[in-house]
Coordinates of N, CA and C in Angstrom, one line a residue:
M313 N -2.2 13.3 1.8 CA -2.8 11.8 1.6 C -3.3 11.2 3.0
K314 N -4.5 11.4 3.7 CA -4.5 11.0 5.0 C -4.9 9.7 5.3
A315 N -5.1 8.8 6.0 CA -5.3 7.2 5.9 C -5.5 7.4 7.5
T316 N -7.0 7.1 7.4 CA -7.6 6.8 8.6 C -8.1 5.2 9.0
V317 N -8.0 5.0 10.3 CA -8.9 3.3 10.7 C -9.7 3.2 11.3
L318 N -10.5 2.8 11.2 CA -12.3 3.1 11.7 C -13.1 1.4 11.2
I319 N -13.8 1.3 12.4 CA -14.9 0.2 11.8 C -15.5 0.6 10.4
A320 N -16.4 -0.9 10.6 CA -16.7 -1.0 8.8 C -17.7 0.3 9.2
E321 N -18.8 0.0 10.3 CA -19.1 1.2 10.5 C -19.8 2.8 10.5
D322 N -18.5 2.7 10.9 CA -18.0 4.4 10.5 C -17.1 4.5 9.2
A323 N -16.6 3.5 8.7 CA -16.3 3.6 7.9 C -17.1 4.1 6.7
V324 N -18.4 3.5 6.4 CA -19.2 3.6 5.5 C -19.4 5.1 5.8
E325 N -20.2 6.0 7.1 CA -20.8 7.0 6.8 C -19.5 7.9 6.3
Q326 N -18.4 7.5 7.0 CA -16.9 8.8 6.1 C -16.9 8.7 5.1
A327 N -16.9 7.5 4.7 CA -16.6 7.4 3.0 C -18.3 8.1 2.0
L328 N -19.6 7.8 2.7 CA -20.3 8.4 2.3 C -20.1 10.1 1.9
A329 N -19.5 10.6 3.4 CA -19.4 11.9 3.9 C -18.1 12.4 2.7
L330 N -17.1 12.1 2.7 CA -15.6 12.4 2.3 C -15.8 11.4 0.3
Q331 N -16.7 10.9 0.3 CA -16.1 10.5 -1.1 C -15.2 11.1 -1.3
P332 N -14.2 9.1 -1.0 CA -12.6 9.1 -1.3 C -12.4 8.5 -2.8
D333 N -11.3 8.5 -2.9 CA -10.7 7.6 -4.2 C -11.2 6.0 -3.9
V334 N -10.1 6.4 -2.8 CA -9.8 4.7 -2.7 C -10.4 5.1 -1.2
L335 N -11.0 3.4 -1.0 CA -10.6 2.7 0.0 C -10.3 1.3 0.4
S336 N -9.7 1.0 1.3 CA -9.2 -0.1 1.7 C -10.0 -0.9 3.3
L337 N -10.5 -1.9 2.7 CA -11.5 -2.5 3.8 C -11.2 -3.9 4.5
D338 N -10.8 -4.5 5.9 CA -10.7 -5.7 6.2 C -12.5 -6.9 5.9
T339 N -11.7 -7.9 5.5 CA -13.3 -8.4 5.0 C -14.0 -8.9 6.2
R340 N -13.1 -9.1 8.1 CA -13.6 -9.6 8.3 C -12.8 -8.9 10.0
T341 N -14.5 -8.5 10.1 CA -14.4 -6.9 11.1 C -15.5 -6.9 12.4
P342 N -15.2 -7.2 13.4 CA -16.3 -7.3 14.3 C -17.4 -6.2 13.6
G343 N -18.8 -6.6 14.6 CA -20.1 -6.0 13.1 C -20.4 -6.5 11.8
M344 N -20.4 -5.3 11.0 CA -20.6 -5.2 9.9 C -19.0 -5.7 9.4
T345 N -18.8 -6.8 8.6 CA -17.5 -6.8 7.8 C -17.2 -5.6 6.7
G346 N -16.1 -5.9 6.0 CA -15.4 -4.8 5.2 C -16.6 -5.2 4.0
L347 N -16.7 -7.1 3.9 CA -18.1 -6.8 2.3 C -19.0 -6.7 2.5
E348 N -20.0 -6.1 3.1 CA -21.1 -5.2 4.0 C -21.0 -4.4 3.6
A349 N -19.6 -3.5 4.2 CA -19.7 -2.3 3.7 C -19.5 -2.0 2.8
A350 N -18.5 -2.3 2.0 CA -18.7 -2.4 0.2 C -20.1 -2.3 -0.2
Q351 N -20.8 -3.9 0.0 CA -22.0 -3.7 -0.1 C -22.7 -2.3 0.1
T352 N -22.6 -1.8 1.4 CA -24.1 -0.5 2.0 C -23.5 0.3 1.1
L353 N -22.2 0.5 1.3 CA -22.0 1.5 0.2 C -22.0 1.6 -1.4
A354 N -22.0 0.3 -1.8 CA -22.1 0.7 -3.3 C -23.7 1.0 -3.8
E355 N -25.2 0.5 -2.1 CA -26.0 0.8 -2.5 C -27.1 2.2 -2.5
D356 N -25.9 2.8 -1.7 CA -26.3 3.8 -0.7 C -25.1 5.2 -0.8
W357 N -24.7 5.3 -2.7 CA -23.1 6.0 -2.9 C -24.3 6.6 -3.9
P358 N -24.4 8.6 -3.7 CA -24.7 9.2 -4.1 C -24.8 9.0 -5.5
D359 N -26.2 9.4 -6.2 CA -25.7 9.1 -8.2 C -24.8 9.9 -8.5
L360 N -25.2 11.8 -7.8 CA -24.1 12.7 -9.0 C -23.1 13.4 -8.0
A361 N -22.5 12.0 -7.4 CA -20.9 11.9 -6.7 C -19.9 12.0 -7.4
K362 N -18.8 12.0 -6.5 CA -17.8 11.2 -7.4 C -18.2 10.3 -7.4
P363 N -16.9 9.4 -8.6 CA -17.7 7.8 -8.7 C -17.0 6.9 -7.6
F364 N -17.4 5.4 -7.5 CA -17.0 5.4 -6.4 C -16.4 5.2 -6.0
P365 N -15.3 5.0 -5.0 CA -13.8 4.6 -4.7 C -13.5 3.4 -5.1
L366 N -12.1 3.5 -5.2 CA -12.0 2.0 -5.3 C -11.5 0.9 -4.6
L367 N -11.8 0.2 -4.6 CA -11.8 -0.5 -3.3 C -10.4 -1.7 -3.3
V368 N -9.6 -1.8 -2.4 CA -8.6 -2.8 -1.8 C -9.2 -3.4 -0.5
F369 N -9.5 -4.4 -0.7 CA -9.5 -5.7 0.5 C -8.2 -5.9 1.0
V370 N -8.2 -5.7 2.5 CA -6.2 -6.5 3.4 C -7.2 -7.0 3.7
T371 N -6.4 -8.3 4.0 CA -7.1 -9.5 5.1 C -6.3 -11.0 5.7
A372 N -6.1 -11.2 6.2 CA -5.5 -12.8 6.1 C -6.5 -13.7 6.1
Y373 N -7.3 -13.6 5.4 CA -8.3 -15.0 5.0 C -7.9 -14.4 3.6
D374 N -8.3 -15.5 2.7 CA -7.5 -15.9 1.4 C -9.3 -16.6 0.8
Q375 N -9.8 -17.6 2.1 CA -10.9 -17.2 1.2 C -11.5 -16.1 0.6
D376 N -11.4 -15.3 1.3 CA -13.0 -13.9 0.7 C -12.1 -13.5 -0.3
A377 N -11.7 -13.9 -0.9 CA -11.3 -13.1 -2.5 C -12.0 -13.3 -3.2
S378 N -12.5 -14.2 -3.5 CA -13.8 -13.8 -4.4 C -15.0 -13.2 -4.2
H379 N -15.6 -13.7 -3.1 CA -15.9 -12.5 -2.4 C -15.6 -11.1 -2.7
A380 N -14.8 -10.9 -2.2 CA -13.7 -9.1 -3.0 C -13.6 -9.3 -4.1
F381 N -14.1 -9.6 -4.8 CA -13.8 -9.3 -6.2 C -15.7 -9.6 -6.5
E382 N -16.0 -9.8 -6.3 CA -17.8 -9.6 -6.3 C -17.7 -7.8 -6.0
Q383 N -17.3 -7.0 -5.5 CA -17.4 -6.2 -4.7 C -16.8 -5.1 -5.4
A384 N -16.1 -6.0 -6.5 CA -15.5 -4.8 -7.6 C -14.5 -4.7 -7.0
A385 N -13.9 -5.2 -6.4 CA -12.2 -5.0 -5.3 C -10.9 -4.3 -7.0
V386 N -10.5 -3.7 -6.6 CA -9.1 -3.4 -7.7 C -7.7 -4.4 -7.1
D387 N -8.1 -4.6 -5.6 CA -7.0 -5.6 -5.3 C -7.6 -6.5 -4.1
Y388 N -6.8 -7.4 -3.6 CA -7.0 -8.4 -2.8 C -5.4 -8.3 -1.4
V389 N -5.0 -8.1 -0.2 CA -4.0 -8.6 -0.3 C -4.1 -8.7 1.3
L390 N -2.9 -10.0 0.9 CA -3.5 -10.9 2.2 C -2.1 -10.8 3.0
K391 N -2.5 -10.4 4.5 CA -1.9 -9.8 5.7 C -0.8 -11.2 6.2
P392 N 0.3 -11.3 7.0 CA 1.1 -9.7 6.7 C 1.5 -8.9 5.4
V393 N 1.3 -8.0 5.1 CA 1.4 -7.3 3.3 C 3.1 -7.5 3.5
Q394 N 3.4 -7.7 2.4 CA 5.0 -7.3 2.1 C 4.8 -6.5 1.4
P395 N 6.3 -5.4 1.8 CA 6.2 -4.5 0.9 C 6.4 -4.7 -0.8
D396 N 6.9 -5.5 -1.1 CA 6.9 -5.7 -2.6 C 5.4 -5.9 -2.9
R397 N 4.4 -6.2 -2.2 CA 2.7 -6.8 -2.8 C 2.2 -5.3 -2.9
L398 N 2.4 -5.1 -1.6 CA 2.0 -3.5 -1.1 C 2.0 -2.0 -2.5
E399 N 3.5 -2.5 -3.4 CA 3.8 -1.5 -4.3 C 3.4 -1.6 -5.1
K400 N 2.8 -3.2 -5.7 CA 1.7 -3.9 -6.8 C 0.4 -3.0 -6.7
T401 N 0.3 -3.8 -5.4 CA -1.3 -2.0 -4.7 C -1.2 -1.6 -5.9
C402 N -0.4 0.0 -4.8 CA -0.6 0.9 -5.2 C -0.1 1.2 -7.1
A403 N 0.5 0.4 -7.0 CA 0.7 0.7 -8.9 C -0.8 0.2 -9.6
R404 N -1.1 -0.5 -9.1 CA -2.3 -1.1 -9.6 C -4.1 -0.1 -9.4
L405 N -3.8 1.3 -7.7 CA -5.0 1.8 -7.5 C -4.2 2.9 -8.5
Q406 N -3.3 3.8 -9.0 CA -2.7 4.8 -9.5 C -3.2 4.5 -10.9
A407 N -2.7 3.4 -11.5 CA -3.3 3.0 -13.1 C -4.8 3.7 -13.1
A408 N -5.5 2.6 -11.7 CA -7.1 2.9 -12.6 C -7.9 4.3 -12.0
L409 N -6.8 5.3 -10.7 CA -6.7 6.5 -11.0 C -6.7 7.0 -11.8
Q410 N -5.4 6.9 -12.6 CA -5.1 7.8 -14.1 C -6.4 7.5 -15.5
Q411 N -6.8 5.5 -15.1 CA -7.7 5.6 -16.1 C -8.7 6.3 -16.2
R412 N -9.4 6.6 -15.0 CA -10.7 7.3 -14.0 C -10.2 8.5 -14.7
A413 N -9.3 9.1 -14.6 CA -9.5 10.6 -14.8 C -9.4 10.9 -16.2
Q414 N -8.4 10.0 -17.1 CA -8.6 10.1 -18.3 C -10.0 9.6 -19.1
S415 N -11.1 8.9 -18.3 CA -12.6 8.9 -19.0 C -13.5 10.2 -19.0
E416 N -12.7 11.3 -17.6 CA -13.5 11.8 -16.9 C -13.4 13.2 -17.7
A417 N -12.3 12.8 -18.4 CA -11.6 14.2 -19.5 C -12.2 14.4 -20.6
A418 N -12.5 12.8 -20.7 CA -12.8 12.9 -22.6 C -14.1 13.4 -22.8
Q419 N -15.0 12.9 -21.7 CA -16.4 13.1 -21.5 C -16.7 14.7 -21.5
P420 N -17.5 15.2 -22.3 CA -17.3 16.7 -21.8 C -19.0 17.0 -20.8
S421 N -18.1 17.7 -20.3 CA -19.3 18.2 -19.2 C -20.8 19.2 -19.8
W422 N -21.4 18.3 -18.8 CA -22.3 19.2 -18.8 C -22.7 20.7 -18.8
D423 N -21.9 21.3 -18.3 CA -22.1 22.8 -18.4 C -21.8 23.1 -19.9
A424 N -20.4 22.5 -20.6 CA -20.1 22.8 -21.5 C -21.1 22.2 -23.1
A425 N -21.6 20.9 -22.8 CA -22.9 20.8 -23.5 C -24.4 22.2 -23.3
I426 N -24.8 22.9 -22.3 CA -25.4 23.0 -22.2 C -24.8 24.4 -22.7
H427 N -24.2 25.4 -22.1 CA -23.1 26.1 -22.8 C -23.2 26.5 -24.8
T428 N -23.1 25.1 -25.2 CA -23.3 25.0 -26.8 C -24.1 24.7 -27.0
L429 N -25.8 24.1 -26.5 CA -26.8 24.2 -27.0 C -27.7 26.0 -26.9
R430 N -27.0 26.7 -25.7 CA -27.8 27.7 -25.5 C -27.3 28.4 -27.2
E431 N -26.3 28.5 -27.1 CA -25.2 29.2 -28.2 C -26.2 28.6 -29.5
L432 N -26.4 27.6 -29.8 CA -26.9 27.1 -30.8 C -28.7 28.1 -31.1
I433 N -28.9 28.0 -30.2 CA -30.6 28.4 -29.6 C -30.1 29.9 -29.6

């Protein structure tokens, strides 16, 4: 897994291009904030793309937490990040990714459904 630090505008562009599973944003950055970046991504995310990234906000401002969770954040981590707190965030992300994978596996693929319909016809 590769981690890259970008300003929010670049993060939006890269996220739309790369469609990551997880995205970490700071709530307050110069120009577009991480909260605005999350909103922009939600509006611009391709319909048939991979699922929307799991969002984690990392910031020094605890008062932004409610806004972060309005953006469907999986977690909100205050700076300076402590190792035990980061471990909890990673566990939440792993659980959410596992649940997402199980949900996707439980849904029959369109290809399989089309194949079944063709056999019936």
